[in-house]
Short mmCIF file of N, CA, C and O in Angstrom, two decimals:
data_model
loop_
_atom_site.label_atom_id
_atom_site.label_comp_id
_atom_site.label_asym_id
_atom_site.label_seq_id
_atom_site.Cartn_x
_atom_site.Cartn_y
_atom_site.Cartn_z
N MET F 28 0.88 -1.19 0.01
CA MET F 28 -0.01 -0.10 0.10
C MET F 28 0.88 1.17 0.06
O MET F 28 1.96 1.03 0.72
N THR F 29 0.48 2.14 -0.54
CA THR F 29 0.75 3.66 -0.98
C THR F 29 0.43 4.29 0.09
O THR F 29 -0.85 4.57 0.18
N LEU F 30 1.22 5.31 1.00
CA LEU F 30 0.65 6.72 1.67
C LEU F 30 0.80 7.74 1.23
O LEU F 30 2.09 8.17 0.54
N ILE F 31 -0.04 8.79 0.59
CA ILE F 31 -0.14 9.60 0.20
C ILE F 31 -0.37 10.80 1.34
O ILE F 31 -2.17 10.89 1.50
N ARG F 32 0.36 11.41 1.80
CA ARG F 32 0.27 12.88 2.28
C ARG F 32 -0.55 14.29 1.84
O ARG F 32 0.35 14.63 0.54
N LYS F 33 -1.50 14.42 1.82
CA LYS F 33 -2.32 15.43 0.81
C LYS F 33 -3.42 16.41 1.84
O LYS F 33 -3.90 15.95 3.04
N ARG F 34 -3.35 17.54 1.41
CA ARG F 34 -4.79 18.08 1.65
C ARG F 34 -5.89 17.73 0.83
O ARG F 34 -5.73 16.96 -0.36
N LEU F 35 -6.84 16.94 1.86
CA LEU F 35 -8.28 16.50 1.38
C LEU F 35 -9.13 17.29 0.60
O LEU F 35 -9.67 17.24 -0.15
N ALA F 36 -9.69 18.38 1.50
CA ALA F 36 -10.31 19.60 0.67
C ALA F 36 -9.74 20.84 1.46
O ALA F 36 -9.54 20.93 2.67
N LYS F 37 -10.81 22.11 0.90
CA LYS F 37 -10.51 23.29 1.28
C LYS F 37 -11.73 23.94 0.42
O LYS F 37 -11.84 23.54 -0.25
N GLY F 38 -12.21 25.13 1.36
CA GLY F 38 -13.09 25.69 0.75
C GLY F 38 -13.68 26.48 1.62
O GLY F 38 -13.69 26.44 2.59
N THR F 39 -15.30 27.21 1.42
CA THR F 39 -16.40 27.51 2.21
C THR F 39 -17.48 27.01 1.96
O THR F 39 -17.53 26.41 1.28
N LEU F 40 -17.97 26.97 3.60
CA LEU F 40 -19.16 25.56 3.75
C LEU F 40 -20.46 26.45 2.85
O LEU F 40 -20.38 27.70 3.47
N THR F 41 -21.28 25.91 2.71
CA THR F 41 -23.19 26.44 2.27
C THR F 41 -23.95 26.48 3.49
O THR F 41 -23.65 25.20 4.34
N ASP F 42 -24.64 26.69 3.56
CA ASP F 42 -26.09 26.21 4.73
C ASP F 42 -26.51 24.81 4.20
O ASP F 42 -27.74 24.53 4.79
N THR F 43 -26.19 24.27 3.46
CA THR F 43 -26.91 22.55 3.08
C THR F 43 -25.90 21.64 3.21
O THR F 43 -24.88 21.76 2.74
N LEU F 44 -25.97 20.73 3.94
CA LEU F 44 -25.54 19.48 3.76
C LEU F 44 -24.54 18.80 2.67
O LEU F 44 -25.16 18.29 1.78
N SER F 45 -23.31 18.91 2.90
CA SER F 45 -22.73 19.33 1.17
C SER F 45 -21.66 17.68 1.20
O SER F 45 -20.70 18.09 1.97
N ILE F 46 -21.01 16.92 0.01
CA ILE F 46 -19.86 16.59 0.20
C ILE F 46 -18.59 17.33 0.31
O ILE F 46 -18.39 18.15 -1.12
N ILE F 47 -17.95 17.16 0.98
CA ILE F 47 -16.57 18.53 0.64
C ILE F 47 -15.28 16.98 0.40
O ILE F 47 -14.30 17.41 0.23
N TYR F 48 -15.51 15.55 0.41
CA TYR F 48 -14.26 14.68 0.37
C TYR F 48 -14.83 13.38 0.21
O TYR F 48 -15.55 12.72 1.00
N THR F 49 -14.31 12.83 -1.06
CA THR F 49 -14.94 11.27 -1.20
C THR F 49 -13.29 10.65 -1.02
O THR F 49 -12.68 10.70 -1.74
N ALA F 50 -13.25 9.86 -0.19
CA ALA F 50 -12.19 8.21 0.04
C ALA F 50 -11.88 8.05 -1.70
O ALA F 50 -13.05 7.62 -2.23
N PRO F 51 -11.03 7.39 -1.91
CA PRO F 51 -10.87 6.64 -2.85
C PRO F 51 -11.28 5.32 -3.01
O PRO F 51 -11.76 4.81 -1.65
N VAL F 52 -12.03 5.21 -3.82
CA VAL F 52 -12.68 3.37 -4.52
C VAL F 52 -12.02 2.52 -4.46
O VAL F 52 -12.69 1.75 -4.83
N THR F 53 -10.56 2.38 -4.27
CA THR F 53 -9.67 1.23 -4.53
C THR F 53 -10.09 0.21 -3.64
O THR F 53 -9.85 0.72 -2.62
N SER F 54 -10.53 -1.27 -3.52
CA SER F 54 -10.64 -1.88 -2.55
C SER F 54 -9.29 -1.87 -1.58
O SER F 54 -8.43 -1.93 -2.05
N GLY F 55 -9.71 -2.02 -0.47
CA GLY F 55 -8.94 -1.73 0.87
C GLY F 55 -8.51 -0.48 0.98
O GLY F 55 -7.15 -0.62 1.86
N SER F 56 -8.54 0.81 0.19
CA SER F 56 -7.81 1.80 0.64
C SER F 56 -8.88 2.59 1.64
O SER F 56 -10.16 1.97 1.92
N TYR F 57 -7.87 3.79 2.48
CA TYR F 57 -9.02 4.33 3.25
C TYR F 57 -8.03 5.80 3.34
O TYR F 57 -7.33 6.01 2.54
N THR F 58 -8.90 6.65 3.84
CA THR F 58 -8.27 7.68 4.37
C THR F 58 -8.30 7.75 6.23
O THR F 58 -9.06 7.48 6.38
N LEU F 59 -6.97 8.67 6.51
CA LEU F 59 -6.95 8.88 8.00
C LEU F 59 -6.59 10.54 8.12
O LEU F 59 -5.71 11.33 7.45
N PRO F 60 -7.99 11.26 8.21
CA PRO F 60 -7.55 12.70 8.29
C PRO F 60 -6.50 12.72 9.51
O PRO F 60 -6.81 12.32 10.51
N THR F 61 -6.04 13.77 9.05
CA THR F 61 -4.84 14.35 10.63
C THR F 61 -5.15 15.88 11.49
O THR F 61 -5.19 15.66 12.30
N GLY F 62 -5.94 16.83 10.08
CA GLY F 62 -6.02 18.04 11.00
C GLY F 62 -7.38 18.46 10.53
O GLY F 62 -7.42 18.37 9.42
N LEU F 63 -8.39 19.22 10.87
CA LEU F 63 -9.39 20.02 10.39
C LEU F 63 -9.21 21.29 11.32
O LEU F 63 -8.96 21.29 12.09
N TRP F 64 -9.31 22.64 10.28
CA TRP F 64 -9.10 23.90 11.03
C TRP F 64 -10.81 24.34 9.78
O TRP F 64 -10.83 24.35 9.34
N ILE F 65 -11.02 25.22 11.05
CA ILE F 65 -12.64 26.03 10.66
C ILE F 65 -12.43 27.42 10.69
O ILE F 65 -12.21 27.46 12.24
N CYS F 66 -12.56 28.35 10.36
CA CYS F 66 -12.98 30.09 10.25
C CYS F 66 -13.87 30.18 10.28
O CYS F 66 -14.55 30.02 8.92
N ASN F 67 -14.81 30.86 11.13
CA ASN F 67 -15.89 31.91 10.94
C ASN F 67 -15.01 33.24 10.64
O ASN F 67 -14.90 33.89 11.40
N LYS F 68 -15.45 33.37 9.74
CA LYS F 68 -14.81 35.19 8.84
C LYS F 68 -16.15 35.58 8.76
O LYS F 68 -15.78 37.21 8.49
N SER F 69 -17.25 35.61 9.20
CA SER F 69 -18.26 36.72 9.48
C SER F 69 -18.18 37.34 11.35
O SER F 69 -17.63 37.05 11.81
N ASN F 70 -19.18 38.48 11.24
CA ASN F 70 -19.16 38.92 12.38
C ASN F 70 -20.71 38.59 13.17
O ASN F 70 -20.30 39.43 14.16
N SER F 71 -20.59 37.33 12.89
CA SER F 71 -21.80 36.56 14.21
C SER F 71 -21.52 35.27 13.98
O SER F 71 -20.81 34.79 13.77
N ASP F 72 -21.77 34.89 15.23
CA ASP F 72 -21.62 33.28 15.54
C ASP F 72 -22.47 32.24 14.43
O ASP F 72 -23.75 32.46 13.93
N THR F 73 -21.64 31.59 14.20
CA THR F 73 -22.55 30.48 13.28
C THR F 73 -21.58 28.62 13.53
O THR F 73 -20.99 28.96 14.27
N THR F 74 -23.08 27.75 13.41
CA THR F 74 -22.67 26.69 13.53
C THR F 74 -22.45 25.59 12.79
O THR F 74 -22.49 26.08 11.23
N VAL F 75 -21.41 24.82 13.13
CA VAL F 75 -21.02 23.92 11.95
C VAL F 75 -21.26 22.31 12.10
O VAL F 75 -21.07 22.27 13.06
N THR F 76 -21.94 21.56 11.61
CA THR F 76 -21.98 20.44 11.50
C THR F 76 -20.93 19.65 10.87
O THR F 76 -20.78 20.06 9.42
N ILE F 77 -20.47 18.41 11.01
CA ILE F 77 -19.68 17.58 10.09
C ILE F 77 -19.59 16.03 10.26
O ILE F 77 -20.15 15.88 11.66
N LYS F 78 -20.22 15.38 9.11
CA LYS F 78 -20.17 13.97 8.98
C LYS F 78 -19.17 13.36 8.58
O LYS F 78 -18.83 13.79 7.46
N ILE F 79 -18.72 12.07 8.83
CA ILE F 79 -17.59 11.28 8.07
C ILE F 79 -18.27 9.73 8.25
O ILE F 79 -19.53 9.50 9.31
N ALA F 80 -18.69 9.53 6.97
CA ALA F 80 -19.42 8.13 6.80
C ALA F 80 -20.80 7.89 7.16
O ALA F 80 -20.92 7.18 7.61
N GLY F 81 -21.42 8.98 7.11
CA GLY F 81 -22.53 9.31 7.61
C GLY F 81 -23.19 9.39 8.88
O GLY F 81 -24.06 9.85 9.59
N THR F 82 -22.18 9.98 9.62
CA THR F 82 -22.18 9.65 11.53
C THR F 82 -21.93 11.29 11.60
O THR F 82 -20.59 11.50 11.40
N GLU F 83 -22.53 11.97 12.40
CA GLU F 83 -21.92 13.42 12.65
C GLU F 83 -21.22 13.09 13.79
O GLU F 83 -20.97 12.56 14.74
N ILE F 84 -19.76 13.90 13.51
CA ILE F 84 -18.62 13.89 14.54
C ILE F 84 -18.67 15.64 15.44
O ILE F 84 -18.27 15.38 16.48
N ILE F 85 -19.36 16.12 14.37
CA ILE F 85 -19.38 17.70 15.05
C ILE F 85 -20.85 17.89 14.59
O ILE F 85 -21.21 18.31 13.58
N PHE F 86 -22.04 18.46 15.25
CA PHE F 86 -23.20 18.64 15.42
C PHE F 86 -23.64 19.95 15.86
O PHE F 86 -23.55 20.37 16.64
N GLU F 87 -24.02 20.76 15.08
CA GLU F 87 -24.70 22.70 15.44
C GLU F 87 -23.65 22.94 16.59
O GLU F 87 -23.88 23.51 17.06
N HIS F 88 -21.90 22.45 15.97
CA HIS F 88 -21.04 23.64 17.40
C HIS F 88 -21.06 24.34 16.61
O HIS F 88 -20.85 25.12 16.00
N ILE F 89 -20.98 25.57 17.87
CA ILE F 89 -21.07 26.92 17.58
C ILE F 89 -19.42 27.46 17.54
O ILE F 89 -18.72 27.29 18.07
N ILE F 90 -19.25 28.51 16.47
CA ILE F 90 -17.93 28.90 16.10
C ILE F 90 -18.51 30.30 16.31
O ILE F 90 -18.83 30.72 15.34
N GLU F 91 -17.83 30.70 17.06
CA GLU F 91 -18.10 32.36 17.22
C GLU F 91 -17.22 33.22 16.48
O GLU F 91 -16.75 32.90 15.55
N ALA F 92 -17.64 34.48 16.63
CA ALA F 92 -17.79 35.40 15.28
C ALA F 92 -15.72 35.42 15.24
O ALA F 92 -15.39 35.81 16.52
N ASN F 93 -15.74 35.59 13.92
CA ASN F 93 -14.43 35.75 13.92
C ASN F 93 -13.35 34.90 15.32
O ASN F 93 -12.38 35.44 15.22
N ASP F 94 -13.51 33.94 14.88
CA ASP F 94 -13.19 32.61 15.76
C ASP F 94 -12.64 31.43 14.72
O ASP F 94 -13.39 31.65 13.85
N SER F 95 -12.06 30.54 15.42
CA SER F 95 -11.27 29.86 14.51
C SER F 95 -11.37 28.46 15.75
O SER F 95 -11.39 28.50 16.60
N LEU F 96 -11.26 27.24 14.65
CA LEU F 96 -11.43 25.56 15.70
C LEU F 96 -10.11 25.01 14.80
O LEU F 96 -10.57 24.67 13.37
N ALA F 97 -9.22 24.70 15.52
CA ALA F 97 -8.04 23.63 14.99
C ALA F 97 -8.22 22.46 15.62
O ALA F 97 -8.54 22.07 16.77
N ILE F 98 -8.28 21.29 14.75
CA ILE F 98 -8.89 19.75 15.93
C ILE F 98 -7.76 19.03 15.10
O ILE F 98 -7.80 18.62 13.91
N ASN F 99 -7.18 18.30 15.98
CA ASN F 99 -5.74 17.49 15.53
C ASN F 99 -6.58 16.35 15.44
O ASN F 99 -7.12 15.49 16.72
N LEU F 100 -6.96 15.72 14.64
CA LEU F 100 -7.22 14.06 14.63
C LEU F 100 -6.63 13.09 14.36
O LEU F 100 -6.68 11.64 14.17
N LYS F 101 -5.00 12.65 14.40
CA LYS F 101 -4.17 12.17 14.66
C LYS F 101 -4.39 11.15 15.97
O LYS F 101 -4.32 10.21 15.47
N GLU F 102 -4.74 11.70 16.77
CA GLU F 102 -4.56 10.67 17.60
C GLU F 102 -6.10 10.10 18.03
O GLU F 102 -6.10 9.06 18.90
N ALA F 103 -6.66 10.49 17.29
CA ALA F 103 -8.49 9.85 17.40
C ALA F 103 -8.67 8.90 16.14
O ALA F 103 -9.60 8.28 16.37
N ASN F 104 -7.13 8.47 15.51
CA ASN F 104 -7.33 7.51 14.88
C ASN F 104 -8.90 7.54 14.11
O ASN F 104 -9.54 6.41 13.62
N VAL F 105 -9.31 8.44 13.53
CA VAL F 105 -10.59 8.72 12.59
C VAL F 105 -10.51 8.07 10.93
O VAL F 105 -8.97 8.41 10.61
N LEU F 106 -11.47 6.84 10.87
CA LEU F 106 -11.06 6.36 9.47
C LEU F 106 -12.34 6.81 8.42
O LEU F 106 -13.49 6.27 8.98
N ILE F 107 -11.37 6.68 7.38
CA ILE F 107 -12.94 7.22 6.10
C ILE F 107 -12.64 5.33 5.57
O ILE F 107 -11.32 5.76 4.62
N GLU F 108 -13.03 4.80 5.07
CA GLU F 108 -12.62 3.31 3.97
C GLU F 108 -13.73 4.10 2.90
O GLU F 108 -14.13 4.98 2.60
N ALA F 109 -12.76 3.32 2.47
CA ALA F 109 -13.13 3.38 0.46
C ALA F 109 -14.46 4.22 0.16
O ALA F 109 -15.49 2.78 0.50
N GLY F 110 -14.50 4.91 -0.39
CA GLY F 110 -15.93 5.20 -0.90
C GLY F 110 -16.44 6.48 -0.01
O GLY F 110 -17.79 6.94 -0.59
N GLU F 111 -16.28 5.98 1.29
CA GLU F 111 -16.99 6.81 2.17
C GLU F 111 -16.73 8.38 2.28
O GLU F 111 -15.76 8.77 1.29
N THR F 112 -17.86 9.28 2.39
CA THR F 112 -17.29 10.51 2.71
C THR F 112 -17.31 11.59 3.56
O THR F 112 -18.11 11.11 4.76
N LEU F 113 -17.19 13.01 3.29
CA LEU F 113 -16.92 13.76 4.73
C LEU F 113 -17.84 14.75 4.05
O LEU F 113 -17.66 15.51 3.16
N GLU F 114 -18.78 15.64 4.74
CA GLU F 114 -19.44 16.04 4.26
C GLU F 114 -19.79 16.64 5.33
O GLU F 114 -19.51 17.25 6.67
N ALA F 115 -20.38 18.77 4.97
CA ALA F 115 -20.10 19.78 5.89
C ALA F 115 -21.41 20.62 5.48
O ALA F 115 -21.68 20.90 4.61
N LYS F 116 -21.59 21.54 6.79
CA LYS F 116 -22.68 22.73 6.71
C LYS F 116 -22.50 23.49 7.32
O LYS F 116 -21.63 23.19 9.08
N ALA F 117 -22.59 24.59 7.21
CA ALA F 117 -22.97 25.87 8.40
C ALA F 117 -24.10 26.38 8.50
O ALA F 117 -24.94 26.34 7.26
N SER F 118 -24.54 27.03 9.43
CA SER F 118 -25.51 27.74 9.59
C SER F 118 -25.96 29.19 8.44
O SER F 118 -27.19 29.76 8.49
N VAL F 119 -24.99 29.57 8.54
CA VAL F 119 -24.84 30.68 7.56
C VAL F 119 -24.07 30.45 6.86
O VAL F 119 -22.55 30.51 6.31
N ILE F 120 -24.45 30.58 5.17
CA ILE F 120 -24.02 31.23 4.03
C ILE F 120 -22.71 31.53 3.74
O ILE F 120 -22.71 32.62 4.35
N ASP F 121 -21.65 31.22 3.56
CA ASP F 121 -20.43 31.85 2.71
C ASP F 121 -19.29 31.99 4.41
O ASP F 121 -18.79 33.39 3.86
N SER F 122 -19.89 31.57 5.82
CA SER F 122 -19.38 32.13 6.70
C SER F 122 -18.63 31.80 7.19
O SER F 122 -17.10 32.12 8.09
N ILE F 123 -17.81 30.70 6.75
CA ILE F 123 -17.25 29.36 7.49
C ILE F 123 -16.54 28.73 6.55
O ILE F 123 -16.63 28.37 5.33
N THR F 124 -15.19 29.02 6.39
CA THR F 124 -14.02 28.55 5.43
C THR F 124 -13.34 27.16 6.32
O THR F 124 -13.72 27.27 7.57
N TYR F 125 -12.96 26.23 5.73
CA TYR F 125 -12.66 24.79 6.16
C TYR F 125 -11.17 24.56 5.37
O TYR F 125 -10.85 24.64 4.31
N TYR F 126 -10.44 23.53 5.96
CA TYR F 126 -9.50 22.83 5.58
C TYR F 126 -8.56 22.01 6.25
O TYR F 126 -9.16 21.53 7.43
N ILE F 127 -8.96 20.55 5.45
CA ILE F 127 -8.75 19.63 5.84
C ILE F 127 -7.52 18.64 5.42
O ILE F 127 -7.39 18.59 4.45
N SER F 128 -6.54 18.31 6.40
CA SER F 128 -5.83 17.87 5.30
C SER F 128 -5.43 15.71 6.24
O SER F 128 -5.81 15.81 7.22
N GLY F 129 -4.68 14.93 5.29
CA GLY F 129 -5.16 13.46 5.76
C GLY F 129 -4.34 13.00 5.14
O GLY F 129 -2.99 13.37 4.23
N VAL F 130 -4.38 11.04 5.02
CA VAL F 130 -3.40 10.66 4.62
C VAL F 130 -3.93 9.38 3.53
O VAL F 130 -5.10 9.07 4.80
N GLU F 131 -4.07 9.59 2.26
CA GLU F 131 -4.82 8.20 1.91
C GLU F 131 -3.65 7.09 1.93
O GLU F 131 -3.01 7.31 1.29
N VAL F 132 -4.19 5.78 1.99
CA VAL F 132 -3.60 5.01 2.06
C VAL F 132 -4.19 3.76 0.77
O VAL F 132 -5.09 3.37 0.94
N VAL F 133 -3.61 3.98 -0.36
CA VAL F 133 -4.51 2.95 -1.60
C VAL F 133 -3.25 1.92 -1.83
O VAL F 133 -2.03 2.03 -1.55
#
């Protein structure tokens, strides 16, 4: 198996739950997300929801105005199996930016 360290996704969240990353579909492959950064660039509090493989890992968490949240996922051993997705949304469109890094094992 080959380890590919990479940026998994980055962008701006909408107010609709959307797929922001899909793990490679190669049989036996998986992804280990290592870090998640969320930034509220608006002047008002905004909630964020993040799902991995259909399960909420963050549900309507409040990110205060002009604040950020960094989550180290290395120690959590979060696993996204082949073809599974990472989805996210914010309560206010265009207020939250995100960056997710990780390792794909293919």
